Coordinates of C-alpha atoms and ligand atoms in Angstrom, one line a residue:
Chain A
M28 CA -99.8 -61.4 18.0
K29 CA -97.5 -64.1 18.9
V30 CA -94.2 -63.2 20.6
L31 CA -91.1 -65.4 20.4
V32 CA -88.5 -65.1 23.1
P33 CA -85.1 -66.9 22.8
V34 CA -83.6 -67.7 26.2
K35 CA -80.1 -68.9 26.8
R36 CA -78.9 -71.1 29.7
V37 CA -75.7 -69.5 31.0
I38 CA -73.5 -69.6 34.1
D39 CA -75.2 -67.8 36.9
Y40 CA -74.1 -64.2 37.0
N41 CA -73.0 -64.5 40.7
V42 CA -70.6 -67.4 40.0
K43 CA -66.9 -66.7 40.0
V44 CA -65.7 -68.0 36.6
R45 CA -62.7 -70.3 36.5
V46 CA -60.6 -70.9 33.5
K47 CA -59.7 -74.5 32.9
A48 CA -56.1 -75.4 33.5
D49 CA -55.6 -76.8 30.0
G50 CA -56.8 -73.5 28.5
T51 CA -59.6 -75.0 26.5
G52 CA -62.3 -72.9 28.1
V53 CA -64.1 -72.0 31.3
D54 CA -65.1 -74.7 33.8
L55 CA -68.8 -75.3 33.6
A56 CA -68.9 -78.7 35.3
N57 CA -71.1 -78.5 38.4
V58 CA -71.5 -74.8 38.4
K59 CA -74.8 -73.1 38.9
M60 CA -76.5 -72.2 35.6
S61 CA -79.4 -69.8 35.2
M62 CA -81.3 -68.0 32.5
N63 CA -79.3 -65.2 30.9
P64 CA -80.3 -62.1 33.0
F65 CA -81.3 -60.1 29.9
D66 CA -83.6 -62.9 28.8
E67 CA -85.5 -62.7 32.1
I68 CA -86.2 -59.2 31.1
S69 CA -87.4 -60.1 27.6
V70 CA -89.6 -62.9 29.0
E71 CA -91.0 -60.4 31.5
Q72 CA -91.7 -57.9 28.6
A73 CA -93.5 -60.6 26.6
I74 CA -95.7 -61.6 29.5
R75 CA -96.5 -57.9 30.1
L76 CA -97.5 -57.5 26.5
K77 CA -99.8 -60.5 26.9
E78 CA -101.3 -59.1 30.1
A79 CA -101.9 -55.8 28.3
G80 CA -103.8 -57.6 25.6
Q81 CA -101.2 -56.8 22.9
A82 CA -99.9 -60.4 22.6
D83 CA -101.9 -63.6 22.7
E84 CA -99.2 -66.2 22.9
V85 CA -95.6 -66.2 24.3
V86 CA -93.4 -68.9 22.9
V87 CA -89.9 -69.4 24.4
V88 CA -87.0 -71.1 22.6
S89 CA -83.7 -72.3 23.8
I90 CA -80.9 -73.8 21.8
G91 CA -78.0 -75.8 23.3
V92 CA -77.7 -78.8 25.5
K93 CA -80.7 -80.8 26.8
Q94 CA -80.4 -79.2 30.2
S95 CA -81.6 -75.9 28.7
Q96 CA -85.0 -77.5 29.4
E97 CA -84.6 -76.1 33.0
T98 CA -84.2 -72.6 31.6
L99 CA -87.4 -73.0 29.5
R100 CA -89.3 -74.3 32.5
T101 CA -88.3 -71.2 34.4
A102 CA -89.7 -69.1 31.5
L103 CA -92.9 -71.1 31.5
A104 CA -93.2 -70.6 35.3
M105 CA -92.8 -66.9 34.8
G106 CA -95.8 -67.0 32.5
A107 CA -94.7 -68.1 29.0
D108 CA -97.3 -70.4 27.2
R109 CA -95.2 -72.9 25.3
A110 CA -91.5 -73.8 24.9
I111 CA -89.3 -75.2 22.1
L112 CA -86.0 -76.9 23.0
V113 CA -83.5 -77.3 20.2
V114 CA -80.8 -79.7 21.2
A115 CA -77.7 -78.7 19.3
S116 CA -75.0 -80.0 21.4
D117 CA -74.4 -82.7 24.0
D118 CA -71.4 -80.9 25.6
V119 CA -72.0 -78.0 28.0
H120 CA -68.7 -76.6 27.0
N121 CA -69.7 -76.2 23.3
D122 CA -71.3 -72.8 23.0
I123 CA -73.4 -72.5 19.8
E124 CA -72.4 -69.3 18.0
P125 CA -74.9 -66.4 17.4
L126 CA -74.9 -67.0 13.6
A127 CA -76.0 -70.6 14.0
V128 CA -78.5 -69.7 16.8
A129 CA -79.9 -67.0 14.5
K130 CA -80.3 -69.5 11.6
I131 CA -82.2 -71.9 13.9
L132 CA -84.3 -69.0 15.2
K133 CA -85.0 -68.0 11.6
A134 CA -86.4 -71.5 10.8
I135 CA -88.6 -71.3 13.9
V136 CA -89.8 -67.8 13.0
D137 CA -90.7 -69.0 9.5
E138 CA -92.7 -71.8 11.1
E139 CA -94.3 -69.9 14.0
Q140 CA -94.8 -66.5 12.3
P141 CA -94.5 -64.3 15.4
G142 CA -95.1 -60.6 15.1
L143 CA -92.3 -59.8 17.5
V144 CA -89.1 -61.5 18.6
L145 CA -87.7 -60.3 22.0
C146 CA -84.0 -61.2 22.5
G147 CA -81.6 -60.3 25.3
K148 CA -79.0 -57.6 24.3
Q149 CA -76.2 -59.9 25.2
A150 CA -75.4 -63.3 26.6
I151 CA -73.3 -62.9 29.7
D152 CA -71.1 -65.9 28.9
N153 CA -69.8 -65.1 25.4
D154 CA -70.6 -61.4 25.6
M155 CA -71.3 -61.4 21.9
N156 CA -74.2 -59.0 21.6
A157 CA -75.1 -60.3 18.1
T158 CA -77.9 -62.8 17.9
G159 CA -80.9 -60.4 17.7
Q160 CA -79.2 -58.3 15.0
M161 CA -78.3 -61.4 13.0
L162 CA -81.8 -62.8 13.2
A163 CA -83.2 -59.5 12.0
A164 CA -80.7 -59.5 9.1
L165 CA -81.6 -63.1 8.1
M166 CA -85.3 -62.3 8.2
G167 CA -84.9 -59.0 6.3
W168 CA -86.7 -57.3 9.3
S169 CA -86.2 -54.1 11.2
Q170 CA -84.3 -54.2 14.4
A171 CA -84.3 -52.2 17.6
T172 CA -81.4 -53.0 20.0
F173 CA -80.7 -52.1 23.6
A174 CA -84.3 -51.2 24.4
S175 CA -85.2 -49.4 27.6
E176 CA -88.8 -48.6 26.6
V177 CA -91.1 -50.4 24.1
E178 CA -94.5 -49.2 22.9
I179 CA -96.4 -51.1 20.3
A180 CA -99.1 -49.5 18.3
G181 CA -100.5 -51.3 15.3
D182 CA -97.8 -52.3 12.9
K183 CA -95.2 -50.1 14.5
A184 CA -93.1 -50.3 17.6
K185 CA -91.6 -47.2 19.2
V186 CA -88.4 -48.2 21.0
T187 CA -86.1 -46.1 23.2
R188 CA -82.6 -47.4 23.0
E189 CA -79.7 -47.0 25.4
V190 CA -76.8 -45.7 23.3
D191 CA -73.4 -44.2 24.0
G192 CA -74.6 -40.6 23.8
G193 CA -77.7 -41.2 26.0
L194 CA -81.1 -42.3 24.6
Q195 CA -82.3 -42.7 21.1
T196 CA -85.9 -43.3 20.2
I197 CA -86.8 -44.9 16.9
E198 CA -89.9 -46.4 15.2
V199 CA -89.6 -49.7 13.5
S200 CA -92.1 -51.6 11.3
M201 CA -93.4 -54.9 12.6
P202 CA -92.6 -57.7 12.5
T203 CA -89.4 -56.8 14.2
V204 CA -86.6 -58.0 16.5
I205 CA -86.1 -56.0 19.7
T206 CA -83.1 -56.7 22.0
V207 CA -83.7 -55.6 25.6
D208 CA -81.4 -53.7 28.0
L209 CA -81.3 -53.8 31.8
R210 CA -83.6 -51.0 32.5
L211 CA -86.6 -52.1 30.4
N212 CA -88.4 -53.7 33.4
E213 CA -87.8 -55.7 36.6
P214 CA -88.5 -59.4 35.9
R215 CA -90.9 -61.2 38.3
Y216 CA -90.1 -64.2 40.3
A217 CA -92.1 -67.4 39.5
S218 CA -94.5 -68.3 42.3
L219 CA -94.5 -71.9 43.6
P220 CA -98.0 -72.6 42.1
N221 CA -96.8 -71.3 38.8
I222 CA -93.7 -73.5 39.0
M223 CA -95.9 -76.5 39.5
K224 CA -98.2 -75.4 36.6
A225 CA -95.2 -74.9 34.3
K226 CA -94.4 -78.6 34.5
K227 CA -97.6 -79.3 32.5
K228 CA -97.1 -76.6 29.9
P229 CA -96.1 -77.9 26.4
L230 CA -92.3 -78.3 25.7
E231 CA -91.5 -79.5 22.3
E232 CA -88.0 -81.1 21.7
K233 CA -86.2 -80.6 18.4
S234 CA -82.7 -80.9 17.1
A235 CA -80.6 -78.6 15.0
S236 CA -80.8 -81.0 12.1
D237 CA -84.6 -80.8 12.2
Y238 CA -84.0 -77.3 10.9
G239 CA -81.2 -78.2 8.5
V240 CA -78.8 -75.8 10.2
D241 CA -75.1 -76.6 10.5
V242 CA -74.0 -75.5 13.9
A243 CA -70.3 -76.0 13.4
N244 CA -68.4 -73.0 14.9
R245 CA -66.9 -70.4 12.5
L246 CA -64.5 -69.2 15.3
E247 CA -62.1 -71.9 16.4
I248 CA -61.2 -71.4 20.0
V249 CA -57.4 -71.4 20.1
K250 CA -57.1 -70.9 23.8
T251 CA -58.8 -69.4 26.8
A252 CA -56.7 -67.6 29.4
E253 CA -57.0 -65.8 32.7
P254 CA -56.9 -62.0 32.3
A255 CA -53.8 -60.2 33.5
E256 CA -53.8 -60.0 37.3
R257 CA -53.5 -56.6 38.9
V258 CA -50.7 -56.2 41.5
A259 CA -52.0 -55.9 45.0
G260 CA -52.4 -52.3 46.1
I261 CA -52.2 -50.6 49.4
T262 CA -54.6 -49.1 51.9
V263 CA -54.1 -45.5 52.7
G264 CA -55.1 -44.0 56.1
S265 CA -56.3 -40.6 55.1
V266 CA -57.2 -38.3 52.2
D267 CA -53.9 -36.5 52.7
E268 CA -52.0 -39.8 52.3
L269 CA -54.1 -40.6 49.2
I270 CA -53.2 -37.2 47.6
A271 CA -49.6 -37.7 48.4
K272 CA -49.5 -41.1 46.8
L273 CA -51.4 -39.9 43.7
K274 CA -48.9 -37.0 43.3
E275 CA -46.0 -39.4 43.7
A276 CA -47.5 -41.6 41.0
G277 CA -48.0 -38.6 38.7
A278 CA -51.7 -39.3 38.5
V279 CA -52.9 -35.8 39.5
Chain B
M8 CA -55.4 -57.5 2.1
A9 CA -57.9 -54.7 2.5
V10 CA -59.8 -53.4 5.4
L11 CA -63.1 -51.4 5.4
L12 CA -63.5 -49.5 8.7
L13 CA -66.8 -47.9 9.6
A14 CA -66.0 -44.6 11.2
E15 CA -67.9 -43.4 14.2
V16 CA -69.9 -40.4 13.1
T17 CA -72.5 -38.5 15.2
D18 CA -74.6 -35.7 13.6
G19 CA -72.0 -35.3 10.9
N20 CA -69.0 -35.1 13.3
L21 CA -66.3 -37.7 13.4
A22 CA -65.6 -39.3 16.7
M23 CA -61.8 -39.0 16.3
D24 CA -60.7 -40.9 19.3
A25 CA -62.8 -44.1 18.7
T26 CA -62.1 -44.0 15.0
A27 CA -58.3 -43.5 15.4
K28 CA -58.1 -46.3 17.9
A29 CA -59.9 -48.7 15.5
V30 CA -57.5 -47.6 12.8
A31 CA -54.6 -48.4 15.1
A32 CA -56.1 -51.9 15.8
C33 CA -55.9 -52.6 12.0
E34 CA -52.1 -52.3 11.9
K35 CA -51.5 -56.0 11.2
L36 CA -54.6 -56.4 8.9
G37 CA -53.9 -54.4 5.7
E38 CA -54.6 -51.2 3.9
V39 CA -57.4 -49.3 5.7
T40 CA -60.3 -47.6 3.8
V41 CA -62.5 -45.6 6.2
L42 CA -66.2 -45.4 5.4
V43 CA -67.8 -42.3 6.7
A44 CA -71.6 -42.4 6.5
G45 CA -74.2 -39.9 7.5
A46 CA -76.9 -37.4 6.4
S47 CA -73.9 -35.1 6.1
A48 CA -70.5 -36.7 6.2
A49 CA -68.2 -34.7 4.1
A50 CA -66.5 -32.8 7.0
A51 CA -66.2 -36.1 8.9
G52 CA -64.6 -37.6 5.8
D53 CA -62.0 -34.8 5.7
A54 CA -61.2 -35.4 9.4
A55 CA -60.8 -39.1 8.8
A56 CA -58.4 -38.5 5.9
K57 CA -55.9 -37.1 8.4
I58 CA -55.6 -40.2 10.5
D59 CA -52.2 -41.8 10.1
G60 CA -52.5 -45.2 8.3
V61 CA -55.7 -44.4 6.4
A62 CA -55.2 -45.2 2.7
K63 CA -58.6 -43.9 1.5
V64 CA -61.8 -42.4 2.7
L65 CA -65.2 -43.2 1.3
V66 CA -68.0 -40.7 2.0
A67 CA -71.6 -41.8 1.8
E68 CA -74.2 -39.2 2.3
D69 CA -77.9 -39.8 2.5
A70 CA -80.8 -38.9 4.7
S71 CA -81.3 -42.6 5.6
L72 CA -77.8 -42.7 7.1
G73 CA -78.5 -39.7 9.3
H74 CA -79.0 -41.5 12.6
R75 CA -77.1 -44.6 11.9
L76 CA -80.2 -46.8 11.6
A77 CA -78.9 -50.4 11.3
E78 CA -80.9 -51.4 8.2
A79 CA -79.6 -48.7 5.9
T80 CA -76.1 -48.6 7.3
A81 CA -75.7 -52.4 7.0
A82 CA -77.0 -52.4 3.5
L83 CA -74.5 -49.8 2.5
I84 CA -71.6 -51.8 4.0
V85 CA -72.7 -55.0 2.4
S86 CA -72.8 -53.2 -1.0
L87 CA -69.1 -52.4 -0.6
A88 CA -68.0 -55.6 1.1
D89 CA -66.7 -57.5 -2.0
D90 CA -63.5 -55.6 -2.0
Y91 CA -62.5 -56.2 1.6
E92 CA -61.4 -59.1 3.7
H93 CA -61.9 -57.3 7.0
I94 CA -64.9 -55.1 7.9
V95 CA -64.3 -53.4 11.2
A96 CA -65.5 -50.7 13.5
P97 CA -64.8 -49.4 17.0
A98 CA -67.1 -51.2 19.5
T99 CA -69.5 -48.4 20.1
T100 CA -73.2 -48.9 20.5
D101 CA -73.7 -47.8 16.9
A102 CA -71.3 -50.4 15.6
K103 CA -72.6 -53.1 17.9
N104 CA -76.0 -52.4 16.4
V105 CA -74.9 -52.5 12.8
M106 CA -72.0 -55.0 12.5
P107 CA -73.7 -58.2 13.6
R108 CA -76.3 -57.4 10.9
V109 CA -73.6 -57.0 8.4
A110 CA -72.0 -60.3 9.4
A111 CA -75.2 -62.2 9.1
L112 CA -75.9 -60.7 5.7
L113 CA -72.5 -61.9 4.6
D114 CA -73.0 -65.3 6.3
V115 CA -70.0 -64.9 8.6
M116 CA -69.6 -64.7 12.4
V117 CA -69.0 -61.4 14.0
I118 CA -66.0 -61.0 16.4
S119 CA -67.4 -58.6 19.0
D120 CA -65.2 -56.4 21.2
A121 CA -61.8 -57.7 20.1
S122 CA -59.1 -56.5 22.4
G123 CA -56.1 -57.9 20.6
V124 CA -55.0 -58.8 17.1
V125 CA -52.7 -61.9 16.8
D126 CA -52.7 -62.1 13.0
A127 CA -55.2 -61.5 10.2
D128 CA -57.4 -64.4 11.2
T129 CA -56.8 -64.6 14.9
F130 CA -58.1 -62.2 17.6
E131 CA -58.4 -62.0 21.4
R132 CA -61.6 -61.0 23.1
P133 CA -62.8 -60.9 26.7
I134 CA -65.6 -63.2 27.7
Y135 CA -67.5 -63.8 30.9
A136 CA -67.3 -60.1 31.9
G137 CA -63.6 -60.1 31.3
N138 CA -63.0 -63.0 33.6
A139 CA -61.4 -64.9 30.7
V140 CA -59.7 -63.9 27.5
Q141 CA -60.3 -66.1 24.5
T142 CA -58.2 -66.3 21.4
V143 CA -60.3 -67.2 18.4
K144 CA -59.3 -68.0 14.8
S145 CA -61.9 -67.2 12.2
K146 CA -62.6 -69.8 9.5
D147 CA -64.7 -67.3 7.5
A148 CA -63.5 -65.7 4.3
K149 CA -64.4 -62.3 5.6
K150 CA -64.0 -61.1 9.1
V151 CA -66.4 -58.7 10.7
I152 CA -65.0 -57.2 13.8
T153 CA -65.6 -54.6 16.4
F154 CA -62.6 -53.4 18.4
R155 CA -62.7 -52.6 22.1
T156 CA -61.1 -49.1 21.9
S157 CA -59.8 -49.0 25.5
T158 CA -57.0 -51.4 24.6
F159 CA -55.6 -49.6 21.6
D160 CA -53.7 -46.3 21.4
A161 CA -55.1 -43.9 18.9
A162 CA -53.3 -43.6 15.5
G163 CA -51.8 -40.1 15.1
E164 CA -53.0 -37.3 12.8
G165 CA -50.9 -36.2 9.9
G166 CA -52.1 -38.1 6.9
S167 CA -53.9 -36.8 3.9
A168 CA -55.7 -39.8 2.3
P169 CA -57.8 -39.3 -0.8
V170 CA -61.5 -38.9 -0.3
E171 CA -64.1 -40.3 -2.6
T172 CA -67.9 -40.3 -2.5
V173 CA -69.8 -43.5 -2.9
G174 CA -73.4 -44.1 -4.0
V175 CA -75.9 -45.2 -1.4
T176 CA -78.2 -48.2 -1.7
A177 CA -81.9 -47.7 -1.6
D178 CA -83.2 -47.1 2.0
P179 CA -85.0 -50.3 3.0
G180 CA -87.4 -48.0 4.9
L181 CA -87.9 -50.4 7.8
S182 CA -87.2 -47.9 10.6
S183 CA -87.2 -44.2 11.3
W184 CA -85.6 -41.9 13.8
V185 CA -87.9 -40.2 16.3
E186 CA -85.6 -38.3 18.8
D187 CA -82.3 -38.3 20.7
K188 CA -82.0 -37.4 24.3
V189 CA -78.4 -36.4 24.7
A190 CA -77.2 -34.5 27.7
E191 CA -74.9 -31.7 26.8
S192 CA -71.7 -31.7 28.8
D193 CA -68.4 -29.8 28.9
R194 CA -66.7 -32.8 30.6
P195 CA -64.4 -35.0 28.6
D196 CA -65.9 -38.1 26.9
L197 CA -66.1 -41.0 29.3
T198 CA -64.3 -43.5 27.0
S199 CA -61.4 -41.3 26.2
A200 CA -60.9 -39.3 29.4
G201 CA -57.6 -39.5 31.3
I202 CA -59.3 -39.5 34.6
V203 CA -62.7 -40.9 35.5
V204 CA -64.6 -40.4 38.8
S205 CA -67.4 -42.9 39.3
G206 CA -70.1 -43.2 41.9
G207 CA -72.2 -46.1 43.0
R208 CA -75.2 -46.9 45.1
G209 CA -73.3 -45.7 48.2
V210 CA -73.7 -42.1 46.9
G211 CA -77.4 -42.5 47.9
S212 CA -79.2 -39.9 45.8
E213 CA -79.2 -37.9 42.6
E214 CA -78.5 -34.7 44.6
D215 CA -75.5 -36.2 46.3
F216 CA -74.1 -37.4 43.0
A217 CA -72.9 -33.7 42.8
L218 CA -70.1 -34.8 45.2
I219 CA -68.8 -37.1 42.4
E220 CA -69.3 -34.4 39.8
K221 CA -67.5 -31.7 41.8
L222 CA -64.4 -33.9 42.2
A223 CA -64.6 -34.8 38.5
D224 CA -64.7 -31.1 37.6
K225 CA -61.8 -30.3 39.9
L226 CA -59.7 -33.0 38.1
G227 CA -61.0 -32.3 34.6
A228 CA -62.4 -35.8 34.7
A229 CA -65.3 -37.6 33.1
V230 CA -68.0 -39.0 35.3
G231 CA -69.0 -42.7 35.5
A232 CA -71.5 -44.7 37.5
S233 CA -72.3 -48.3 38.5
R234 CA -75.4 -49.9 37.2
A235 CA -77.0 -49.6 40.6
A236 CA -76.5 -45.8 40.6
V237 CA -78.0 -45.6 37.1
D238 CA -80.9 -48.0 38.0
S239 CA -81.6 -45.9 41.1
G240 CA -81.8 -42.7 39.0
Y241 CA -78.7 -41.0 40.4
A242 CA -77.0 -40.9 37.0
P243 CA -77.9 -41.2 33.3
N244 CA -77.5 -44.5 31.5
D245 CA -74.7 -43.3 29.3
W246 CA -72.5 -43.0 32.4
Q247 CA -72.7 -46.7 33.2
V248 CA -69.3 -48.4 33.3
G249 CA -69.1 -52.2 33.1
Q250 CA -69.8 -55.4 31.3
T251 CA -72.9 -54.0 29.7
G252 CA -72.0 -50.4 29.8
K253 CA -68.9 -48.5 28.7
V254 CA -65.4 -49.9 29.0
V255 CA -62.8 -47.4 30.2
A256 CA -59.1 -47.5 30.8
P257 CA -58.0 -44.1 32.0
N258 CA -54.8 -43.2 33.8
L259 CA -56.8 -42.7 37.0
Y260 CA -60.1 -44.3 38.0
I261 CA -61.7 -43.2 41.3
A262 CA -64.6 -45.4 42.5
A263 CA -66.6 -44.1 45.4
G264 CA -69.5 -46.0 47.0
I265 CA -69.0 -48.9 44.5
S266 CA -68.7 -52.4 45.8
G267 CA -66.8 -53.8 42.9
A268 CA -69.1 -56.5 41.4
I269 CA -67.4 -58.4 38.5
Q270 CA -69.8 -56.7 36.1
H271 CA -68.5 -53.3 37.1
L272 CA -64.8 -54.4 37.2
A273 CA -65.3 -55.6 33.6
G274 CA -65.5 -52.0 32.5
M275 CA -62.6 -50.5 34.5
K276 CA -60.1 -53.0 35.7
D277 CA -57.7 -52.1 32.9
S278 CA -57.3 -48.5 34.2
K279 CA -53.7 -47.6 35.1
I280 CA -54.3 -46.5 38.6
I281 CA -57.5 -47.4 40.6
V282 CA -58.6 -45.6 43.7
A283 CA -61.4 -47.0 45.8
I284 CA -63.3 -45.1 48.5
N285 CA -65.7 -47.3 50.4
K286 CA -66.7 -47.5 54.0
D287 CA -66.8 -51.3 54.0
E288 CA -63.2 -52.6 54.2
E289 CA -64.4 -56.0 52.8
A290 CA -65.7 -54.5 49.6
P291 CA -64.3 -56.4 46.6
I292 CA -63.3 -53.2 44.9
F293 CA -60.3 -53.0 47.2
Q294 CA -58.9 -56.2 45.6
V295 CA -58.3 -54.3 42.3
A296 CA -57.5 -50.9 43.8
D297 CA -54.0 -49.5 43.9
Y298 CA -55.0 -47.2 46.7
G299 CA -57.8 -48.0 48.9
L300 CA -59.3 -45.6 51.4
V301 CA -61.8 -47.0 53.9
A302 CA -63.9 -44.0 54.6
D303 CA -67.3 -42.4 54.4
L304 CA -67.5 -40.9 51.0
F305 CA -69.6 -38.0 52.3
Q306 CA -66.5 -36.9 54.2
A307 CA -63.7 -38.1 51.9
L308 CA -65.0 -36.7 48.6
P309 CA -65.4 -33.0 49.8
E310 CA -62.0 -33.2 51.5
L311 CA -60.4 -34.6 48.4
T312 CA -62.0 -32.0 46.2
E313 CA -60.9 -29.2 48.4
K314 CA -57.3 -30.3 48.9
L315 CA -56.5 -31.3 45.4
Ligands
FAD14 C1 -76.5 -58.9 33.4 C2 -75.9 -57.9 34.3 C3 -75.2 -56.9 33.8 C4 -74.6 -55.9 34.7 N1 -73.9 -54.9 34.1 C5 -73.3 -54.0 35.0 C6 -72.5 -53.0 34.5 O1 -72.3 -52.8 33.2 N2 -72.0 -52.1 35.3 C7 -72.2 -52.2 36.7 O2 -71.6 -51.3 37.4 N3 -72.9 -53.2 37.2 C8 -73.5 -54.1 36.4 N4 -74.3 -55.0 36.9 C9 -74.7 -55.0 38.3 C10 -73.6 -55.5 39.3 O3 -73.8 -56.9 39.4 C11 -73.8 -54.8 40.7 O4 -75.1 -55.1 41.1 C12 -73.6 -53.3 40.6 O5 -72.3 -53.0 40.0 C13 -73.6 -52.8 42.1 O6 -73.4 -51.4 42.1 P1 -72.8 -50.6 43.3 O7 -71.4 -51.2 43.6 O8 -73.0 -49.2 43.1 O9 -73.8 -51.0 44.5 P2 -73.6 -51.9 45.8 O10 -73.1 -53.3 45.4 O11 -74.9 -51.8 46.5 O12 -72.4 -51.3 46.6 C14 -72.6 -50.0 47.2 C15 -71.3 -49.8 48.0 O13 -71.2 -48.5 48.5 C16 -70.6 -48.6 49.8 N5 -71.1 -47.4 50.6 C17 -72.4 -47.2 51.0 N6 -72.4 -46.0 51.7 C18 -71.2 -45.5 51.6 C19 -70.6 -44.3 52.2 N7 -71.4 -43.4 52.8 N8 -69.3 -44.1 52.0 C20 -68.5 -45.0 51.3 N9 -69.0 -46.1 50.8 C21 -70.3 -46.4 51.0 C22 -71.0 -49.9 50.4 O14 -70.1 -50.4 51.3 C23 -71.0 -50.8 49.1 O15 -69.8 -51.4 48.9 C24 -74.8 -56.0 36.1 C25 -75.6 -57.1 36.6 C26 -76.1 -58.0 35.7 C27 -76.9 -59.1 36.3
AMP15 N1 -78.3 -70.7 22.5 C1 -79.3 -69.8 22.6 N2 -80.6 -70.1 22.8 C2 -81.6 -69.2 22.9 N3 -81.4 -67.9 22.8 C3 -80.1 -67.5 22.5 C4 -79.0 -68.4 22.4 N4 -77.9 -67.6 22.2 C5 -78.3 -66.4 22.2 N5 -79.6 -66.2 22.4 C6 -80.4 -65.0 22.4 O1 -79.6 -63.9 21.9 C7 -79.4 -63.0 22.9 C8 -78.0 -62.4 22.7 O2 -77.0 -63.4 22.8 P1 -75.5 -63.2 22.2 O3 -75.7 -62.7 20.8 O4 -74.9 -64.5 22.2 O5 -74.8 -62.2 23.1 C9 -79.6 -63.7 24.2 O6 -79.9 -62.8 25.2 C10 -80.7 -64.6 23.8 O7 -82.0 -63.9 23.8

């Protein structure tokens, strides 16, 4: 079975985000970029499936600016076999929407015929939580989102999902799209020799037009603003003082 | 213009708070028809009919809808979609599972976690863990939206909308339910509670998480946790508050042993009053706290529980 893993290049989760003064977006010039943390988890899961003999090839895909190549190299260094870079924008500030990403992924799935697509649950930049579900819809496949446990047996996958009420386990028919949650695994770090080896692994470069997909955004960004600031609070010296303040505020 | 609103239904029961908040979010959008789907959904349909502002309730009952599997639920919604310009739901995990699928089947973008409605085409939503708020205007003919419930006040109850049943599309049979692991609790629901007490890695163990729970019980509060506390096994996953967990905005949020990473703040910084208890005076949680107490939680929490 071939496993396809879409990985997104996003602002590093440790970076303090700054809204651009002109309100057109978030400043991404000269900020540290990394692989979306959820995608590290899906790459890890795919590699584990290969190590367990359940997958024979792990193909990683990234859609966006040319620099997404770095993200793909990271995935190759972790252990993916091959990468596809789809250049869909030449501006780091132009985020390709989940619907367009899902359409490009569908074209790649049609070509590559994977038995499984492992997506992240959510990209930590746009916080959309949509691409995997959209790809499953376009393929007419089953979907299992927010996975914290995955067991593949024949043409079925048993997936435990993190839901509002706790955990739900479902069984989906393969091929399928699974989106991964934080507790599925702990991703490995790439070792130096593997980083060197990754430089020689195949990375194919494509463009959105190769797949005939229109990547124009459906959501026009009217403005981007800072969230409302909280007024500075006070430090209390003791539990008694805290209780007094809370009573004064009518909070307890 | 007409709105189709997917109600939040669990095991045949309507989640009133989440559904009524989503109804309130539709105020500027048009007449609201609530879709209540489940293996059994009639009682939930009757409950939804009472929400103020609801014009009609559609009840869809079928075994395939019992556990809100995405494939069957999305197919049902798409079969009804022709009559509506807006297809919306509260941003629960169920809806986040289903609605993007609906949107893709309709060839439109989804607007996830909308926190504000500017007009029928224009919505606000937090991005980058709430570090920015984006206003987006949809160019799609139909808008598929999930609403972040913590920013809307629930619509009242006093209505009596007509209830109709609708036919269910054939089950695509792509997935099946195996089991739910749901912890029973007498505590209020985390996303609608007036007070939330949350613990982080600083609590140190599953046993000591009882300190958090005791304070919560004293206050009639819900219990929350940071990701680190959940990952370390101190608390179950459904207690996680944050960018990728639940978003809460209670009157009072008490964070103990939580450092205040942006991913955690994303889920609680709209709370009315925030209390932080942390032994490190430099902890970033103090920057959003109204009342900060620099203290060892193992002393402060029992004292607080006793004296309140
Ligand atoms: C993609 C992604 C998504 C994430 N989503 C979320 C999310 O949804 N929710 C979330 O919470 N996190 C999330 N995180 C994790 C987040 O970045 C932090 O790692 C996490 O919130 C830290 O949890 P914590 O504050 O409990 O632990 P720590 O950062 O380790 O802080 C523990 C705190 O406890 C204090 N402490 C220790 N002992 C005591 C004591 N005896 N008395 C008082 N104080 C004490 C310490 O001073 C410290 O400030 C996410 C991370 C990523 C990468
Ligand atoms: N531009 C992209 N390139 C590759 N994968 C993506 C891209 N955008 C989204 N994805 C995948 O879809 C997941 C969810 O993203 P989103 O729907 O944007 O929150 C991510 O974790 C990735 O696995």
